[in-house]
């Protein structure tokens, strides 16, 4: 997530979340957190997926499907967070962290903050970390334009931002940089290129297809729902979950090894001060032999004790320490290059596993049928626009496609006025638009497996799955519909099943 967008988003979230109670906590998928929030207009959900480049933080009115057995970390967090209110927030935006102060727990001095860290995840902490928030320094405009690697010292000057500044006139570029420094963000942009969505930003890219928003919360929700829900659907596949889990473990181990090597090099490099102290007092040490340690004075760092190899003279010890310090300095350059390579591989791995597949047109091709449909007596169809549609073959299947394979934002179809099969039209995310032709095809499929099958026309109702309720005590397949989105009057085409059936 872009740091400037994170800055604007967390500023808006502070006002939106202040005083609201966290009712429940869930983990609907690997690395995804759901916080159910108290709300007057119906429950809302704060969804959080930590990841540096493809991280998500947004509010949704749609609750993701949750596993029957929550992991241990969720249970631990529920015990300590559920029922507590969120108050003022503390923003460490340059490091993509935000901490919300909490209403007191039963142990009043414990877990006073909820910390959301895009790099490390969710945690409850007693006190804010040292140096939180980090101070932010800004480079001169000319330095931004001339230094390709300026992001190393000024992480808020990301490569996409620098690319945008290069495309602007000097006057406009300076104005944008000044606006970002002051934290002024009035418009938010989500661009799409070659079927791939780019994360929300606080600057426009005029050459790309962009959606604009007046609110960071609105932009985060639009982007988050489009990205997260399709991935969570894919993550229901055990093989996909295993790939992500094993990949994360692998990269975690690699980063740990890099950190260990950097710490080793840092210790070697720090001994350069000891060599300098030996050098400063070599006049009195050069004739000494078989010393395992010596006390010397460094011109800047004062008195210190230096461990020596007794088999070497003080001069040889000094040369050896200088040599290792120089080697450590060279090693840091190698480790920096290695870390960059691994970070690039890690980012690519996360994009492949935490981002939906791109599509260059509106029609989907080669729709993958999830394994969860295997044991359900249902017929599968692909609409003319590439949407997956499921139709129950019996009352038990009608019940199962609602309870086992449907998302709350999918569309449900059923013929009006009599018995018939349920048809569910799958959507990737809550705001995905479905073409009229696909809606009518789903309605015809519902009519073809109903008491109206031999008629020329039929009336079919369409509703969101979240508004279709299974009622306790009613037979399988019988439901109550709280809200009908629309009624479709369709011509019944007997050949449609063969045309759309998933082969």
Tab-separated table of N, CA and C in Angstrom, residues 357-447:
chain	number	residue	atom	x	y	z
A	357	UNK	N	-6.570	-12.950	-10.639
A	357	UNK	CA	-6.021	-13.080	-11.988
A	357	UNK	C	-6.497	-11.928	-12.844
A	358	UNK	N	-5.597	-11.395	-13.657
A	358	UNK	CA	-5.965	-10.268	-14.522
A	358	UNK	C	-6.750	-10.767	-15.718
A	359	UNK	N	-7.542	-9.886	-16.280
A	359	UNK	CA	-8.334	-10.200	-17.465
A	359	UNK	C	-8.346	-8.990	-18.375
A	360	UNK	N	-8.051	-9.195	-19.635
A	360	UNK	CA	-7.953	-8.071	-20.558
A	360	UNK	C	-9.299	-7.649	-21.116
A	361	UNK	N	-10.325	-8.449	-20.899
A	361	UNK	CA	-11.654	-8.039	-21.333
A	361	UNK	C	-12.670	-8.439	-20.277
A	362	UNK	N	-13.908	-8.065	-20.502
A	362	UNK	CA	-14.950	-8.302	-19.503
A	362	UNK	C	-15.387	-9.760	-19.447
A	363	UNK	N	-15.162	-10.500	-20.537
A	363	UNK	CA	-15.569	-11.888	-20.564
A	363	UNK	C	-14.493	-12.773	-19.959
A	364	UNK	N	-14.869	-13.653	-19.053
A	364	UNK	CA	-13.914	-14.550	-18.442
A	364	UNK	C	-13.727	-15.766	-19.332
A	365	UNK	N	-12.525	-16.297	-19.336
A	365	UNK	CA	-12.242	-17.471	-20.144
A	365	UNK	C	-11.678	-18.568	-19.245
A	366	UNK	N	-11.960	-19.809	-19.625
A	366	UNK	CA	-11.444	-20.954	-18.871
A	366	UNK	C	-11.792	-20.855	-17.390
A	367	UNK	N	-13.101	-20.661	-17.107
A	367	UNK	CA	-13.543	-20.542	-15.719
A	367	UNK	C	-13.196	-21.820	-14.967
A	368	UNK	N	-12.506	-21.649	-13.840
A	368	UNK	CA	-12.083	-22.789	-13.044
A	368	UNK	C	-13.187	-23.168	-12.072
A	369	UNK	N	-13.558	-24.435	-12.074
A	369	UNK	CA	-14.620	-24.907	-11.191
A	369	UNK	C	-14.005	-25.371	-9.877
A	370	UNK	N	-14.340	-24.734	-8.764
A	370	UNK	CA	-13.768	-25.128	-7.468
A	370	UNK	C	-14.148	-26.554	-7.088
A	371	UNK	N	-13.251	-27.200	-6.331
A	371	UNK	CA	-13.471	-28.588	-5.929
A	371	UNK	C	-14.663	-28.734	-4.990
A	372	UNK	N	-15.068	-27.649	-4.342
A	372	UNK	CA	-16.156	-27.743	-3.364
A	372	UNK	C	-17.498	-28.093	-4.006
A	373	UNK	N	-17.601	-27.980	-5.337
A	373	UNK	CA	-18.851	-28.342	-6.011
A	373	UNK	C	-18.941	-29.843	-6.307
A	374	UNK	N	-17.833	-30.554	-6.104
A	374	UNK	CA	-17.727	-31.939	-6.554
A	374	UNK	C	-18.795	-32.845	-5.953
A	375	UNK	N	-19.097	-32.679	-4.683
A	375	UNK	CA	-20.019	-33.589	-3.994
A	375	UNK	C	-21.450	-33.057	-3.899
A	376	UNK	N	-21.744	-32.013	-4.669
A	376	UNK	CA	-23.090	-31.447	-4.655
A	376	UNK	C	-23.796	-31.801	-5.960
A	377	UNK	N	-25.042	-32.239	-5.863
A	377	UNK	CA	-25.815	-32.609	-7.058
A	377	UNK	C	-26.302	-31.339	-7.749
A	378	UNK	N	-25.410	-30.717	-8.476
A	378	UNK	CA	-25.737	-29.452	-9.128
A	378	UNK	C	-25.221	-29.464	-10.559
A	379	UNK	N	-25.952	-28.762	-11.423
A	379	UNK	CA	-25.514	-28.570	-12.802
A	379	UNK	C	-24.799	-27.225	-12.890
A	380	UNK	N	-23.703	-27.196	-13.632
A	380	UNK	CA	-22.893	-25.989	-13.749
A	380	UNK	C	-22.987	-25.429	-15.161
A	381	UNK	N	-23.109	-24.119	-15.248
A	381	UNK	CA	-23.255	-23.434	-16.537
A	381	UNK	C	-22.324	-22.217	-16.557
A	382	UNK	N	-21.900	-21.849	-17.758
A	382	UNK	CA	-21.103	-20.637	-17.966
A	382	UNK	C	-21.905	-19.706	-18.863
A	383	UNK	N	-22.202	-18.510	-18.381
A	383	UNK	CA	-23.022	-17.573	-19.152
A	383	UNK	C	-22.267	-17.057	-20.372
A	384	UNK	N	-22.974	-16.387	-21.254
A	384	UNK	CA	-22.360	-15.816	-22.455
A	384	UNK	C	-21.265	-14.812	-22.107
A	385	UNK	N	-21.350	-14.218	-20.906
A	385	UNK	CA	-20.349	-13.243	-20.467
A	385	UNK	C	-19.304	-13.866	-19.554
A	386	UNK	N	-19.341	-15.200	-19.386
A	386	UNK	CA	-18.301	-15.884	-18.630
A	386	UNK	C	-18.539	-16.039	-17.151
A	387	UNK	N	-19.756	-15.863	-16.668
A	387	UNK	CA	-20.057	-16.011	-15.246
A	387	UNK	C	-20.493	-17.444	-14.941
A	388	UNK	N	-20.015	-17.958	-13.810
A	388	UNK	CA	-20.392	-19.301	-13.375
A	388	UNK	C	-21.770	-19.271	-12.738
A	389	UNK	N	-22.629	-20.241	-13.139
A	389	UNK	CA	-23.979	-20.361	-12.581
A	389	UNK	C	-24.182	-21.800	-12.120
A	390	UNK	N	-24.773	-21.977	-10.937
A	390	UNK	CA	-24.982	-23.297	-10.342
A	390	UNK	C	-26.476	-23.508	-10.148
A	391	UNK	N	-26.975	-24.658	-10.578
A	391	UNK	CA	-28.405	-24.967	-10.418
A	391	UNK	C	-28.557	-26.299	-9.710
A	392	UNK	N	-29.342	-26.310	-8.630
A	392	UNK	CA	-29.545	-27.535	-7.872
A	392	UNK	C	-30.370	-28.553	-8.641
A	393	UNK	N	-30.033	-29.846	-8.473
A	393	UNK	CA	-30.769	-30.920	-9.148
A	393	UNK	C	-31.867	-31.502	-8.264
A	394	UNK	N	-31.809	-31.216	-6.959
A	394	UNK	CA	-32.843	-31.695	-6.048
A	394	UNK	C	-32.904	-30.748	-4.845
A	395	UNK	N	-33.816	-31.018	-3.924
A	395	UNK	CA	-34.017	-30.098	-2.804
A	395	UNK	C	-32.794	-30.036	-1.901
A	396	UNK	N	-32.111	-31.168	-1.730
A	396	UNK	CA	-30.905	-31.162	-0.910
A	396	UNK	C	-29.827	-30.288	-1.546
A	397	UNK	N	-29.660	-30.418	-2.866
A	397	UNK	CA	-28.664	-29.605	-3.561
A	397	UNK	C	-29.036	-28.129	-3.506
A	398	UNK	N	-30.333	-27.825	-3.612
A	398	UNK	CA	-30.770	-26.433	-3.500
A	398	UNK	C	-30.334	-25.844	-2.163
A	399	UNK	N	-30.440	-26.661	-1.118
A	399	UNK	CA	-30.016	-26.223	0.218
A	399	UNK	C	-28.505	-26.050	0.272
A	400	UNK	N	-27.761	-26.988	-0.319
A	400	UNK	CA	-26.303	-26.978	-0.214
A	400	UNK	C	-25.650	-25.848	-1.012
A	401	UNK	N	-26.217	-25.499	-2.171
A	401	UNK	CA	-25.569	-24.430	-2.934
A	401	UNK	C	-25.731	-23.082	-2.227
A	402	UNK	N	-26.742	-22.962	-1.388
A	402	UNK	CA	-26.888	-21.743	-0.590
A	402	UNK	C	-25.978	-21.768	0.634
A	403	UNK	N	-25.852	-22.920	1.269
A	403	UNK	CA	-25.132	-22.990	2.540
A	403	UNK	C	-23.650	-23.288	2.386
A	404	UNK	N	-23.235	-23.883	1.264
A	404	UNK	CA	-21.846	-24.334	1.146
A	404	UNK	C	-21.025	-23.619	0.083
A	405	UNK	N	-21.634	-23.164	-0.990
A	405	UNK	CA	-20.820	-22.653	-2.105
A	405	UNK	C	-21.128	-21.223	-2.500
A	406	UNK	N	-22.083	-20.592	-1.826
A	406	UNK	CA	-22.465	-19.238	-2.226
A	406	UNK	C	-21.844	-18.187	-1.312
A	407	UNK	N	-21.485	-17.057	-1.910
A	407	UNK	CA	-21.080	-15.892	-1.143
A	407	UNK	C	-22.295	-14.997	-0.941
A	408	UNK	N	-22.263	-14.175	0.087
A	408	UNK	CA	-23.439	-13.369	0.413
A	408	UNK	C	-23.771	-12.372	-0.693
A	409	UNK	N	-22.784	-12.042	-1.542
A	409	UNK	CA	-23.023	-11.064	-2.603
A	409	UNK	C	-23.348	-11.709	-3.953
A	410	UNK	N	-23.451	-13.041	-3.992
A	410	UNK	CA	-23.880	-13.720	-5.224
A	410	UNK	C	-25.361	-13.453	-5.466
A	411	UNK	N	-25.813	-13.672	-6.713
A	411	UNK	CA	-27.230	-13.514	-7.055
A	411	UNK	C	-27.936	-14.869	-7.025
A	412	UNK	N	-29.160	-14.848	-6.530
A	412	UNK	CA	-29.994	-16.051	-6.425
A	412	UNK	C	-31.232	-15.868	-7.287
A	413	UNK	N	-31.630	-16.924	-8.000
A	413	UNK	CA	-32.790	-16.872	-8.901
A	413	UNK	C	-33.741	-18.025	-8.580
A	414	UNK	N	-35.047	-17.727	-8.685
A	414	UNK	CA	-36.071	-18.763	-8.493
A	414	UNK	C	-37.340	-18.310	-9.190
A	415	UNK	N	-37.987	-19.256	-9.826
A	415	UNK	CA	-39.237	-18.937	-10.520
A	415	UNK	C	-40.286	-18.487	-9.507
A	416	UNK	N	-41.150	-17.585	-9.914
A	416	UNK	CA	-42.194	-17.082	-9.015
A	416	UNK	C	-43.409	-18.011	-9.015
A	417	UNK	N	-44.040	-18.109	-7.862
A	417	UNK	CA	-45.356	-18.721	-7.776
A	417	UNK	C	-45.420	-20.224	-7.686
A	418	UNK	N	-44.295	-20.926	-7.603
A	418	UNK	CA	-44.355	-22.374	-7.535
A	418	UNK	C	-42.991	-23.009	-7.360
A	419	UNK	N	-42.964	-24.354	-7.348
A	419	UNK	CA	-41.705	-25.054	-7.102
A	419	UNK	C	-40.728	-24.939	-8.272
A	420	UNK	N	-39.456	-25.029	-7.914
A	420	UNK	CA	-38.410	-24.972	-8.931
A	420	UNK	C	-37.033	-25.043	-8.288
A	421	UNK	N	-36.030	-25.177	-9.112
A	421	UNK	CA	-34.661	-25.253	-8.613
A	421	UNK	C	-34.107	-23.862	-8.313
A	422	UNK	N	-33.147	-23.844	-7.423
A	422	UNK	CA	-32.421	-22.615	-7.127
A	422	UNK	C	-31.266	-22.468	-8.116
A	423	UNK	N	-31.045	-21.270	-8.561
A	423	UNK	CA	-29.884	-20.966	-9.397
A	423	UNK	C	-29.087	-19.864	-8.704
A	424	UNK	N	-27.782	-20.078	-8.567
A	424	UNK	CA	-26.894	-19.067	-7.986
A	424	UNK	C	-25.910	-18.623	-9.054
A	425	UNK	N	-25.811	-17.324	-9.243
A	425	UNK	CA	-24.866	-16.715	-10.181
A	425	UNK	C	-23.706	-16.156	-9.362
A	426	UNK	N	-22.513	-16.704	-9.594
A	426	UNK	CA	-21.348	-16.323	-8.806
A	426	UNK	C	-20.781	-14.979	-9.265
A	427	UNK	N	-20.452	-14.134	-8.281
A	427	UNK	CA	-19.750	-12.873	-8.565
A	427	UNK	C	-18.397	-12.886	-7.860
A	428	UNK	N	-17.455	-12.135	-8.403
A	428	UNK	CA	-16.117	-12.091	-7.814
A	428	UNK	C	-16.053	-11.216	-6.572
A	429	UNK	N	-16.838	-10.162	-6.542
A	429	UNK	CA	-16.799	-9.231	-5.415
A	429	UNK	C	-18.131	-8.489	-5.344
A	430	UNK	N	-18.426	-7.839	-4.220
A	430	UNK	CA	-19.754	-7.238	-4.015
A	430	UNK	C	-20.143	-6.161	-5.019
A	431	UNK	N	-19.194	-5.456	-5.599
A	431	UNK	CA	-19.548	-4.370	-6.517
A	431	UNK	C	-19.454	-4.771	-7.988
A	432	UNK	N	-19.214	-6.035	-8.254
A	432	UNK	CA	-19.084	-6.470	-9.647
A	432	UNK	C	-20.429	-6.364	-10.378
A	433	UNK	N	-20.420	-5.712	-11.512
A	433	UNK	CA	-21.621	-5.575	-12.319
A	433	UNK	C	-21.797	-6.801	-13.208
A	434	UNK	N	-23.048	-7.219	-13.342
A	434	UNK	CA	-23.364	-8.381	-14.177
A	434	UNK	C	-24.195	-7.905	-15.364
A	435	UNK	N	-23.776	-8.229	-16.591
A	435	UNK	CA	-24.533	-7.801	-17.773
A	435	UNK	C	-25.963	-8.332	-17.770
A	436	UNK	N	-26.861	-7.584	-18.386
A	436	UNK	CA	-28.271	-7.961	-18.447
A	436	UNK	C	-28.457	-9.325	-19.087
A	437	UNK	N	-27.672	-9.609	-20.128
A	437	UNK	CA	-27.817	-10.900	-20.807
A	437	UNK	C	-27.561	-12.064	-19.854
A	438	UNK	N	-26.537	-11.948	-19.021
A	438	UNK	CA	-26.235	-13.018	-18.065
A	438	UNK	C	-27.351	-13.163	-17.037
A	439	UNK	N	-27.907	-12.047	-16.565
A	439	UNK	CA	-29.024	-12.110	-15.610
A	439	UNK	C	-30.209	-12.857	-16.210
A	440	UNK	N	-30.497	-12.567	-17.452
A	440	UNK	CA	-31.649	-13.213	-18.104
A	440	UNK	C	-31.370	-14.692	-18.363
A	441	UNK	N	-30.131	-15.022	-18.677
A	441	UNK	CA	-29.788	-16.441	-18.875
A	441	UNK	C	-29.940	-17.224	-17.576
A	442	UNK	N	-29.517	-16.644	-16.463
A	442	UNK	CA	-29.694	-17.303	-15.170
A	442	UNK	C	-31.171	-17.489	-14.854
A	443	UNK	N	-31.992	-16.482	-15.180
A	443	UNK	CA	-33.431	-16.577	-14.941
A	443	UNK	C	-34.056	-17.686	-15.778
A	444	UNK	N	-33.638	-17.810	-17.045
A	444	UNK	CA	-34.165	-18.869	-17.916
A	444	UNK	C	-33.778	-20.237	-17.373
A	445	UNK	N	-32.525	-20.379	-16.884
A	445	UNK	CA	-32.097	-21.663	-16.310
A	445	UNK	C	-32.952	-22.040	-15.104
A	446	UNK	N	-33.347	-21.050	-14.306
A	446	UNK	CA	-34.228	-21.323	-13.164
A	446	UNK	C	-35.609	-21.753	-13.651
A	447	UNK	N	-36.111	-21.104	-14.696
A	447	UNK	CA	-37.438	-21.436	-15.217
A	447	UNK	C	-37.470	-22.822	-15.851
